[in-house]
Amino acid sequence: MSLSLRRYIACLVLADLLVAGLSATLAVFLRFNGSHASVNGIPYVTLLPLLPTAWLTAMWLGGSYEERVLVCGPEEFRRVLNASVWLLAAISVGAFALHVPVSRTVTAIALFSATTLSLANRYVARRVLQTWLRGDATLHRAVVVGSVEEAACLSSHMVRNSHVGFSVTAVHTPHRASLGSVTERIGRILEEVDRTGADTVAVASTSGLTSSQLHKLAWSLEGTGVRLMVVPALTDLAGPRIRVRPIDGLPLLHVEEPEFIGPRVVLKRCIDIVGGTLITLLLLPILLLIYLTVLVGSGRPVVYSQVRVGRHGKHFRMYKFRTMIADADQVQERIEEPGASPVRAKPSDDPRVTNVGSFLRRHSLDELPQLWNVFGGSMSLVGPRPHRPVEVARYGQDARRRLLIKPGLTGLWQVSGRAALPWDEAVRLDLRYVENWSVWSDGLLLLKTLRAVLFPNGAY
């Protein structure tokens, strides 16, 4: 573990300690209003240090300080919530078993406050850390092992996602390691690790190393503090779809089929209706203001519709607030930028966009009328972006899997770079969502969308 990461974890521990102490003090004050309350003759003030101790213990036992969950992904926040639930259960069972009349109000306020503040602290700390890592800083130095193509792909992925904390210090390909015995090949990898001061060896699926050779590499790294990571042959698959099925000691990865029908799809539709209704009610004043602004600024029509392709290739009309001049379609061919991707590239200085439209686009407010599409069932709150029929006609075989589910008002690639992403990367992100979608991931994407709308020039 790097020194920077140790310091980061130490800051998290200190923050959790302060949060728990503040929460306990606040709970006692709110419940008893400064009076000298006690439990079996012991003042609550004397018991205050117990909550920070119990909180840190629960967080540690729950794995909230494990290095692999800290930098990205929702697992860190999930573990904080789990620690809170387990601590509440422990306090309840302990108080009942020992006949200790602990105030339930104090317990509820203290744990709720500690959980909320800890989650907020970790979110802020993660954002600060990721901003730092997007510079020249790094947490882990990796030696990438694999074929030329796979090693280049893995290296570029690490560089592109520098906020995770990995930097590539060397690339070791089978061509360079093809000569000599297995011991010599592993020795060359270890030499690269020593030469670059790496703390990670990342092995691609087509590294040329057999299972036994990977075992020997892992044994060689034991006790050195260097971690070994292996990229599976099947990438972009989420944990819920992968099951380990051992057969006589041989672990096999069983990949479940993606779920496009069934109870979860019904639940997604219910969430679309309920969530769309709540969003519409909350944003109703903004919708009316945008309507009047577009009407006064550029006249009618205020809402623009265009045919798009939805689930299973079904055509539907998608609605948006009009952001261009009225005859934008007629001048499209003259200003359209050429590009190799199947989807038309948007010019950065499109002269058809009005002043009001430019603001609406920058904050994605022009997409709000698509809530009507959500109510109608042609779209979902979260899903791949719908494209025009002429664009879908140019899809490759991989991209056509986007049509297996409903398109969405927002999606994975929209909060991962939006239009700045190349087509291949956008397809990869859309397919990752199609293959692994869940109600939990939809909720996270909606929160990320809110952040992208509020801070359109920030990092996603």
Short mmCIF file of C-alpha atoms in Angstrom, two decimals:
data_model
loop_
_atom_site.label_atom_id
_atom_site.label_comp_id
_atom_site.label_asym_id
_atom_site.label_seq_id
_atom_site.Cartn_x
_atom_site.Cartn_y
_atom_site.Cartn_z
CA MET A 1 0.00 0.00 0.00
CA SER A 2 1.39 3.38 -1.00
CA LEU A 3 2.10 6.11 1.53
CA SER A 4 -0.53 8.36 -0.07
CA LEU A 5 -3.21 5.73 0.36
CA ARG A 6 -2.22 5.13 3.99
CA ARG A 7 -2.60 8.83 4.67
CA TYR A 8 -5.95 8.86 2.90
CA ILE A 9 -7.24 5.96 5.01
CA ALA A 10 -5.92 7.65 8.16
CA CYS A 11 -7.89 10.78 7.23
CA LEU A 12 -11.02 8.67 6.74
CA VAL A 13 -10.57 7.06 10.16
CA LEU A 14 -10.10 10.46 11.80
CA ALA A 15 -13.14 11.87 9.99
CA ASP A 16 -15.30 8.90 11.03
CA LEU A 17 -14.12 9.31 14.63
CA LEU A 18 -15.05 13.00 14.68
CA VAL A 19 -18.39 12.33 12.98
CA ALA A 20 -19.34 9.63 15.48
CA GLY A 21 -18.38 11.82 18.44
CA LEU A 22 -20.35 14.76 17.06
CA SER A 23 -23.35 12.54 16.33
CA ALA A 24 -23.41 11.08 19.86
CA THR A 25 -23.18 14.53 21.43
CA LEU A 26 -25.91 15.89 19.18
CA ALA A 27 -28.23 12.95 19.91
CA VAL A 28 -27.92 13.33 23.68
CA PHE A 29 -28.42 17.08 23.52
CA LEU A 30 -31.50 16.86 21.28
CA ARG A 31 -33.11 14.09 23.34
CA PHE A 32 -32.46 15.43 26.84
CA ASN A 33 -31.93 19.14 26.11
CA GLY A 34 -28.82 19.40 28.23
CA SER A 35 -30.27 17.69 31.30
CA HIS A 36 -28.18 15.19 33.27
CA ALA A 37 -29.75 11.99 31.96
CA SER A 38 -28.24 8.63 32.82
CA VAL A 39 -28.43 4.90 32.11
CA ASN A 40 -28.50 2.76 35.27
CA GLY A 41 -26.92 5.64 37.16
CA ILE A 42 -24.19 6.25 34.53
CA PRO A 43 -24.49 9.69 32.88
CA TYR A 44 -24.84 9.74 29.12
CA VAL A 45 -21.91 12.16 28.98
CA THR A 46 -19.68 9.42 30.37
CA LEU A 47 -20.95 6.97 27.73
CA LEU A 48 -20.39 9.32 24.78
CA PRO A 49 -16.92 7.91 23.86
CA LEU A 50 -18.46 4.45 23.41
CA LEU A 51 -20.21 5.34 20.14
CA PRO A 52 -17.07 6.53 18.27
CA THR A 53 -15.29 3.36 19.40
CA ALA A 54 -18.19 1.14 18.35
CA TRP A 55 -18.59 3.04 15.08
CA LEU A 56 -14.95 2.63 14.07
CA THR A 57 -15.06 -1.04 15.05
CA ALA A 58 -18.16 -1.66 12.95
CA MET A 59 -16.65 0.19 9.99
CA TRP A 60 -13.42 -1.80 10.27
CA LEU A 61 -15.15 -5.16 10.64
CA GLY A 62 -17.41 -4.29 7.71
CA GLY A 63 -14.41 -3.66 5.45
CA SER A 64 -15.07 0.04 4.98
CA TYR A 65 -11.35 0.81 5.04
CA GLU A 66 -10.29 -1.85 2.56
CA GLU A 67 -8.11 -0.35 -0.12
CA ARG A 68 -9.92 -1.94 -3.06
CA VAL A 69 -13.29 -0.27 -2.29
CA LEU A 70 -12.09 3.26 -1.62
CA VAL A 71 -11.39 4.98 -4.92
CA CYS A 72 -14.36 4.14 -7.16
CA GLY A 73 -17.61 2.22 -7.30
CA PRO A 74 -20.56 2.09 -4.90
CA GLU A 75 -19.18 -0.68 -2.69
CA GLU A 76 -17.58 1.75 -0.23
CA PHE A 77 -20.91 3.48 0.45
CA ARG A 78 -22.72 0.16 0.66
CA ARG A 79 -20.30 -1.01 3.34
CA VAL A 80 -20.87 2.13 5.39
CA LEU A 81 -24.62 1.46 5.30
CA ASN A 82 -24.06 -2.19 6.24
CA ALA A 83 -21.88 -1.17 9.18
CA SER A 84 -24.63 1.13 10.41
CA VAL A 85 -27.25 -1.62 10.20
CA TRP A 86 -25.05 -4.16 11.99
CA LEU A 87 -24.18 -1.68 14.73
CA LEU A 88 -27.86 -0.87 15.25
CA ALA A 89 -28.60 -4.59 15.51
CA ALA A 90 -25.73 -5.10 17.97
CA ILE A 91 -26.88 -2.23 20.20
CA SER A 92 -30.49 -3.45 20.16
CA VAL A 93 -29.59 -7.06 20.97
CA GLY A 94 -27.05 -6.04 23.60
CA ALA A 95 -29.44 -3.64 25.33
CA PHE A 96 -32.17 -6.30 25.39
CA ALA A 97 -29.89 -9.10 26.62
CA LEU A 98 -28.24 -7.01 29.34
CA HIS A 99 -31.44 -5.15 30.30
CA VAL A 100 -29.83 -1.76 29.65
CA PRO A 101 -32.50 0.94 29.10
CA VAL A 102 -30.67 2.82 26.35
CA SER A 103 -32.77 5.58 24.82
CA ARG A 104 -33.99 4.47 21.40
CA THR A 105 -34.24 8.11 20.32
CA VAL A 106 -30.59 8.73 21.16
CA THR A 107 -29.55 5.58 19.31
CA ALA A 108 -31.59 6.43 16.23
CA ILE A 109 -30.41 10.05 16.01
CA ALA A 110 -26.79 9.15 16.64
CA LEU A 111 -26.62 6.34 14.08
CA PHE A 112 -28.58 8.24 11.44
CA SER A 113 -26.38 11.30 11.87
CA ALA A 114 -23.15 9.26 11.87
CA THR A 115 -24.18 7.35 8.77
CA THR A 116 -25.25 10.44 6.84
CA LEU A 117 -22.17 12.45 7.74
CA SER A 118 -19.82 9.52 7.05
CA LEU A 119 -21.34 9.03 3.60
CA ALA A 120 -21.00 12.75 2.89
CA ASN A 121 -17.41 12.77 4.15
CA ARG A 122 -16.47 9.85 1.95
CA TYR A 123 -18.10 11.36 -1.09
CA VAL A 124 -16.20 14.63 -0.63
CA ALA A 125 -12.95 12.79 0.17
CA ARG A 126 -13.32 10.62 -2.95
CA ARG A 127 -13.94 13.66 -5.15
CA VAL A 128 -10.86 15.38 -3.75
CA LEU A 129 -8.77 12.23 -4.23
CA GLN A 130 -9.97 11.69 -7.81
CA THR A 131 -9.26 15.33 -8.68
CA TRP A 132 -5.75 14.89 -7.31
CA LEU A 133 -5.28 11.67 -9.28
CA ARG A 134 -6.35 13.30 -12.54
CA GLY A 135 -3.13 15.29 -12.34
CA ASP A 136 0.28 13.64 -12.23
CA ALA A 137 -0.41 11.88 -8.94
CA THR A 138 -0.91 8.12 -8.69
CA LEU A 139 -1.65 5.49 -6.08
CA HIS A 140 -0.47 2.37 -7.90
CA ARG A 141 2.27 1.75 -10.45
CA ALA A 142 1.43 -1.17 -12.72
CA VAL A 143 3.36 -3.46 -15.07
CA VAL A 144 0.97 -4.65 -17.79
CA VAL A 145 1.49 -8.17 -19.16
CA GLY A 146 -0.30 -9.29 -22.34
CA SER A 147 -0.35 -9.40 -26.10
CA VAL A 148 0.40 -6.17 -27.95
CA GLU A 149 -3.30 -5.49 -28.60
CA GLU A 150 -4.60 -6.46 -25.16
CA ALA A 151 -1.76 -4.70 -23.34
CA ALA A 152 -2.37 -1.52 -25.33
CA CYS A 153 -6.12 -1.71 -24.58
CA LEU A 154 -5.55 -2.29 -20.87
CA SER A 155 -2.92 0.45 -20.67
CA SER A 156 -5.14 2.99 -22.42
CA HIS A 157 -8.03 2.05 -20.13
CA MET A 158 -5.87 2.72 -17.07
CA VAL A 159 -4.66 6.03 -18.47
CA ARG A 160 -8.17 7.08 -19.48
CA ASN A 161 -9.45 6.28 -15.98
CA SER A 162 -6.57 7.88 -14.11
CA HIS A 163 -8.95 8.87 -11.30
CA VAL A 164 -8.84 5.22 -10.17
CA GLY A 165 -5.18 5.70 -9.28
CA PHE A 166 -3.27 3.38 -11.63
CA SER A 167 -0.38 4.44 -13.84
CA VAL A 168 1.38 2.14 -16.32
CA THR A 169 5.12 1.97 -15.77
CA ALA A 170 5.97 -0.83 -18.24
CA VAL A 171 4.35 -3.17 -20.76
CA HIS A 172 5.53 -6.78 -21.05
CA THR A 173 4.37 -8.66 -24.15
CA PRO A 174 4.60 -12.38 -25.02
CA HIS A 175 6.90 -11.50 -27.91
CA ARG A 176 9.50 -10.22 -25.49
CA ALA A 177 8.93 -13.14 -23.13
CA SER A 178 8.77 -15.90 -25.73
CA LEU A 179 12.39 -16.95 -25.38
CA GLY A 180 13.65 -18.96 -22.46
CA SER A 181 12.05 -21.13 -19.82
CA VAL A 182 9.03 -20.29 -17.69
CA THR A 183 11.33 -19.26 -14.86
CA GLU A 184 13.12 -16.85 -17.16
CA ARG A 185 9.84 -15.39 -18.44
CA ILE A 186 8.60 -14.79 -14.92
CA GLY A 187 12.02 -13.43 -14.01
CA ARG A 188 11.74 -10.82 -16.75
CA ILE A 189 8.39 -9.69 -15.38
CA LEU A 190 9.88 -9.40 -11.90
CA GLU A 191 12.80 -7.44 -13.30
CA GLU A 192 10.35 -4.94 -14.79
CA VAL A 193 8.63 -4.67 -11.42
CA ASP A 194 11.93 -3.98 -9.64
CA ARG A 195 13.15 -1.60 -12.32
CA THR A 196 10.02 0.57 -12.32
CA GLY A 197 9.17 0.27 -8.62
CA ALA A 198 5.74 -1.09 -9.49
CA ASP A 199 3.34 -2.38 -6.85
CA THR A 200 0.94 -4.11 -9.29
CA VAL A 201 1.21 -6.68 -12.07
CA ALA A 202 -1.84 -6.54 -14.36
CA VAL A 203 -2.15 -9.62 -16.58
CA ALA A 204 -4.41 -9.42 -19.65
CA SER A 205 -6.51 -12.39 -20.72
CA THR A 206 -4.27 -13.09 -23.74
CA SER A 207 -0.98 -12.75 -21.88
CA GLY A 208 0.38 -16.07 -23.12
CA LEU A 209 0.74 -17.32 -19.54
CA THR A 210 -0.87 -20.65 -18.71
CA SER A 211 -2.70 -21.36 -15.47
CA SER A 212 0.33 -23.01 -13.92
CA GLN A 213 2.52 -20.11 -15.00
CA LEU A 214 0.14 -17.65 -13.40
CA HIS A 215 0.36 -19.70 -10.20
CA LYS A 216 4.15 -19.47 -10.29
CA LEU A 217 3.99 -15.73 -10.92
CA ALA A 218 1.63 -15.34 -7.96
CA TRP A 219 3.97 -17.40 -5.76
CA SER A 220 6.92 -15.27 -6.86
CA LEU A 221 5.06 -12.11 -5.83
CA GLU A 222 4.11 -13.42 -2.38
CA GLY A 223 5.66 -11.40 0.41
CA THR A 224 6.84 -8.63 -1.92
CA GLY A 225 3.84 -6.34 -1.42
CA VAL A 226 3.16 -6.45 -5.18
CA ARG A 227 -0.42 -7.33 -6.05
CA LEU A 228 -1.44 -9.52 -8.98
CA MET A 229 -4.52 -8.60 -11.03
CA VAL A 230 -5.87 -10.72 -13.89
CA VAL A 231 -8.23 -9.31 -16.49
CA PRO A 232 -10.92 -11.91 -17.35
CA ALA A 233 -11.53 -12.86 -20.94
CA LEU A 234 -15.13 -11.69 -20.57
CA THR A 235 -15.00 -8.00 -19.73
CA ASP A 236 -17.71 -5.47 -18.88
CA LEU A 237 -19.71 -8.04 -16.91
CA ALA A 238 -20.98 -6.98 -13.50
CA GLY A 239 -20.70 -9.09 -10.38
CA PRO A 240 -24.39 -10.08 -10.14
CA ARG A 241 -24.15 -11.90 -13.48
CA ILE A 242 -21.06 -13.90 -12.53
CA ARG A 243 -21.16 -16.98 -10.33
CA VAL A 244 -18.24 -19.19 -9.35
CA ARG A 245 -19.16 -22.87 -9.85
CA PRO A 246 -16.36 -25.14 -8.63
CA ILE A 247 -16.12 -28.60 -10.20
CA ASP A 248 -13.84 -30.89 -8.20
CA GLY A 249 -11.65 -27.98 -7.16
CA LEU A 250 -11.67 -26.31 -10.59
CA PRO A 251 -13.37 -22.88 -10.31
CA LEU A 252 -15.56 -22.06 -13.30
CA LEU A 253 -17.12 -18.69 -13.97
CA HIS A 254 -20.80 -19.15 -14.79
CA VAL A 255 -22.16 -16.14 -16.67
CA GLU A 256 -25.89 -15.61 -16.20
CA GLU A 257 -27.95 -14.40 -19.14
CA PRO A 258 -28.84 -10.69 -19.11
CA GLU A 259 -32.40 -10.06 -17.93
CA PHE A 260 -34.67 -8.42 -20.50
CA ILE A 261 -38.00 -9.79 -19.23
CA GLY A 262 -39.40 -10.73 -15.84
CA PRO A 263 -40.08 -9.10 -12.46
CA ARG A 264 -37.11 -6.74 -12.59
CA VAL A 265 -38.32 -5.28 -15.88
CA VAL A 266 -41.78 -4.73 -14.38
CA LEU A 267 -40.15 -3.05 -11.38
CA LYS A 268 -38.14 -0.83 -13.72
CA ARG A 269 -41.37 0.24 -15.44
CA CYS A 270 -42.99 1.05 -12.08
CA ILE A 271 -39.97 3.13 -11.11
CA ASP A 272 -40.17 4.95 -14.44
CA ILE A 273 -43.80 5.93 -13.78
CA VAL A 274 -43.35 6.88 -10.14
CA GLY A 275 -39.97 8.53 -10.66
CA GLY A 276 -41.12 10.36 -13.78
CA THR A 277 -44.16 11.69 -11.93
CA LEU A 278 -42.08 12.96 -9.02
CA ILE A 279 -39.50 14.57 -11.32
CA THR A 280 -42.26 16.25 -13.34
CA LEU A 281 -43.94 17.65 -10.23
CA LEU A 282 -40.65 18.90 -8.82
CA LEU A 283 -39.59 20.51 -12.10
CA LEU A 284 -43.00 21.84 -13.16
CA PRO A 285 -42.08 25.52 -12.49
CA ILE A 286 -38.84 25.07 -14.45
CA LEU A 287 -40.69 23.39 -17.32
CA LEU A 288 -43.13 26.30 -17.53
CA LEU A 289 -40.29 28.84 -17.37
CA ILE A 290 -38.39 27.07 -20.18
CA TYR A 291 -41.58 26.88 -22.26
CA LEU A 292 -42.18 30.63 -21.96
CA THR A 293 -38.50 31.46 -22.56
CA VAL A 294 -38.34 29.46 -25.79
CA LEU A 295 -41.70 30.88 -26.91
CA VAL A 296 -40.62 34.49 -26.36
CA GLY A 297 -37.08 33.96 -27.63
CA SER A 298 -37.69 32.08 -30.89
CA GLY A 299 -41.43 31.58 -31.28
CA ARG A 300 -43.26 28.37 -32.09
CA PRO A 301 -43.00 25.45 -32.07
CA VAL A 302 -41.67 25.28 -28.52
CA VAL A 303 -41.42 21.47 -28.43
CA TYR A 304 -39.61 19.68 -31.25
CA SER A 305 -40.23 16.03 -32.12
CA GLN A 306 -38.16 13.60 -34.16
CA VAL A 307 -38.52 9.94 -35.06
CA ARG A 308 -36.14 7.73 -33.09
CA VAL A 309 -35.65 3.96 -32.81
CA GLY A 310 -36.61 2.26 -29.57
CA ARG A 311 -36.69 -1.24 -28.15
CA HIS A 312 -36.60 -4.03 -30.73
CA GLY A 313 -36.30 -1.43 -33.52
CA LYS A 314 -39.73 0.11 -32.96
CA HIS A 315 -40.01 3.72 -34.13
CA PHE A 316 -41.41 6.43 -31.89
CA ARG A 317 -41.46 10.21 -31.66
CA MET A 318 -39.04 11.68 -29.14
CA TYR A 319 -39.79 15.14 -27.73
CA LYS A 320 -37.37 17.94 -26.84
CA PHE A 321 -37.53 21.65 -26.24
CA ARG A 322 -36.57 23.30 -29.50
CA THR A 323 -33.01 24.62 -29.34
CA MET A 324 -32.50 25.42 -33.04
CA ILE A 325 -33.98 27.73 -35.59
CA ALA A 326 -37.29 26.65 -37.10
CA ASP A 327 -35.85 25.39 -40.43
CA ALA A 328 -32.89 23.57 -38.89
CA ASP A 329 -33.60 20.31 -40.72
CA GLN A 330 -33.39 22.00 -44.12
CA VAL A 331 -29.85 23.35 -43.48
CA GLN A 332 -28.59 20.26 -41.69
CA GLU A 333 -26.66 18.81 -44.61
CA ARG A 334 -24.76 22.04 -45.19
CA ILE A 335 -23.31 22.30 -41.67
CA GLU A 336 -23.05 18.64 -40.65
CA GLU A 337 -19.49 17.62 -39.81
CA PRO A 338 -18.22 14.45 -41.48
CA GLY A 339 -17.27 11.53 -39.29
CA ALA A 340 -16.64 7.81 -39.47
CA SER A 341 -19.04 6.91 -36.68
CA PRO A 342 -22.57 5.71 -37.48
CA VAL A 343 -23.98 8.56 -35.42
CA ARG A 344 -23.87 12.09 -36.75
CA ALA A 345 -21.35 14.25 -34.94
CA LYS A 346 -22.68 17.49 -33.44
CA PRO A 347 -20.75 20.59 -34.56
CA SER A 348 -19.37 22.53 -31.61
CA ASP A 349 -20.38 25.86 -33.20
CA ASP A 350 -23.63 24.91 -34.92
CA PRO A 351 -25.08 28.18 -36.28
CA ARG A 352 -28.61 26.74 -36.07
CA VAL A 353 -28.57 26.74 -32.24
CA THR A 354 -30.29 29.71 -30.64
CA ASN A 355 -28.94 31.60 -27.64
CA VAL A 356 -31.57 30.07 -25.37
CA GLY A 357 -30.98 26.67 -26.95
CA SER A 358 -27.27 26.85 -26.22
CA PHE A 359 -27.98 27.28 -22.51
CA LEU A 360 -30.58 24.50 -22.51
CA ARG A 361 -28.19 22.11 -24.24
CA ARG A 362 -25.31 22.90 -21.93
CA HIS A 363 -27.43 21.90 -18.92
CA SER A 364 -29.38 19.15 -20.76
CA LEU A 365 -32.64 20.94 -19.99
CA ASP A 366 -33.85 20.49 -23.56
CA GLU A 367 -34.28 16.77 -22.80
CA LEU A 368 -36.96 17.26 -20.14
CA PRO A 369 -39.99 16.80 -22.46
CA GLN A 370 -38.83 13.20 -22.88
CA LEU A 371 -40.53 12.57 -19.57
CA TRP A 372 -43.66 12.32 -21.75
CA ASN A 373 -41.95 9.49 -23.65
CA VAL A 374 -41.23 7.81 -20.31
CA PHE A 375 -44.90 7.99 -19.33
CA GLY A 376 -45.91 6.63 -22.72
CA GLY A 377 -43.60 3.63 -22.39
CA SER A 378 -41.39 4.29 -25.41
CA MET A 379 -38.49 5.34 -23.19
CA SER A 380 -37.18 4.70 -19.69
CA LEU A 381 -35.56 7.08 -17.22
CA VAL A 382 -32.24 5.25 -17.73
CA GLY A 383 -31.07 3.44 -20.84
CA PRO A 384 -29.07 3.82 -24.06
CA ARG A 385 -29.54 7.03 -26.03
CA PRO A 386 -32.11 6.65 -28.87
CA HIS A 387 -30.83 7.33 -32.38
CA ARG A 388 -32.45 8.19 -35.71
CA PRO A 389 -33.45 5.41 -38.13
CA VAL A 390 -30.74 6.46 -40.61
CA GLU A 391 -28.15 6.12 -37.86
CA VAL A 392 -29.46 2.77 -36.64
CA ALA A 393 -29.29 1.47 -40.22
CA ARG A 394 -25.51 1.94 -40.03
CA TYR A 395 -25.13 0.04 -36.73
CA GLY A 396 -22.73 -2.85 -36.51
CA GLN A 397 -23.75 -6.17 -34.98
CA ASP A 398 -22.52 -5.18 -31.50
CA ALA A 399 -24.30 -1.84 -31.50
CA ARG A 400 -27.63 -3.50 -32.34
CA ARG A 401 -27.69 -5.01 -28.83
CA ARG A 402 -28.54 -1.48 -27.66
CA LEU A 403 -32.04 -2.14 -29.02
CA LEU A 404 -32.70 -5.00 -26.58
CA ILE A 405 -33.95 -2.58 -23.94
CA LYS A 406 -35.80 0.73 -23.96
CA PRO A 407 -33.74 3.84 -24.65
CA GLY A 408 -33.33 6.23 -21.75
CA LEU A 409 -33.55 9.89 -20.89
CA THR A 410 -30.08 9.46 -19.42
CA GLY A 411 -27.55 6.66 -19.47
CA LEU A 412 -24.05 5.46 -18.70
CA TRP A 413 -22.21 7.21 -21.52
CA GLN A 414 -24.09 10.47 -21.00
CA VAL A 415 -22.56 10.82 -17.52
CA SER A 416 -19.16 9.50 -18.63
CA GLY A 417 -18.25 12.21 -21.08
CA ARG A 418 -21.43 12.74 -23.09
CA ALA A 419 -20.82 13.81 -26.72
CA ALA A 420 -17.05 14.05 -26.18
CA LEU A 421 -16.73 10.26 -26.18
CA PRO A 422 -15.76 8.48 -29.42
CA TRP A 423 -18.41 6.22 -30.93
CA ASP A 424 -16.68 2.96 -30.02
CA GLU A 425 -16.37 3.99 -26.39
CA ALA A 426 -20.01 5.12 -26.27
CA VAL A 427 -21.12 1.76 -27.67
CA ARG A 428 -18.99 -0.09 -25.13
CA LEU A 429 -20.56 1.85 -22.26
CA ASP A 430 -24.07 1.33 -23.63
CA LEU A 431 -23.49 -2.41 -24.01
CA ARG A 432 -22.13 -2.57 -20.47
CA TYR A 433 -25.38 -1.05 -19.26
CA VAL A 434 -27.52 -3.36 -21.43
CA GLU A 435 -25.69 -6.44 -20.14
CA ASN A 436 -25.61 -5.46 -16.46
CA TRP A 437 -28.44 -3.05 -15.72
CA SER A 438 -30.07 -3.11 -12.29
CA VAL A 439 -32.36 -0.93 -10.21
CA TRP A 440 -29.39 0.00 -8.03
CA SER A 441 -27.29 1.10 -11.02
CA ASP A 442 -30.24 3.09 -12.39
CA GLY A 443 -30.45 5.02 -9.13
CA LEU A 444 -26.73 5.81 -9.21
CA LEU A 445 -26.93 6.97 -12.83
CA LEU A 446 -29.82 9.29 -12.00
CA LEU A 447 -27.77 10.86 -9.21
CA LYS A 448 -24.79 11.24 -11.54
CA THR A 449 -27.07 12.83 -14.12
CA LEU A 450 -28.19 15.41 -11.57
CA ARG A 451 -24.55 16.22 -10.87
CA ALA A 452 -23.80 16.47 -14.61
CA VAL A 453 -26.73 18.87 -15.11
CA LEU A 454 -25.71 21.09 -12.19
CA PHE A 455 -22.01 21.04 -13.09
CA PRO A 456 -21.90 20.56 -16.88
CA ASN A 457 -18.21 21.43 -17.16
CA GLY A 458 -17.10 19.25 -14.28
CA ALA A 459 -15.68 15.74 -14.31
CA TYR A 460 -18.23 12.97 -14.38
#
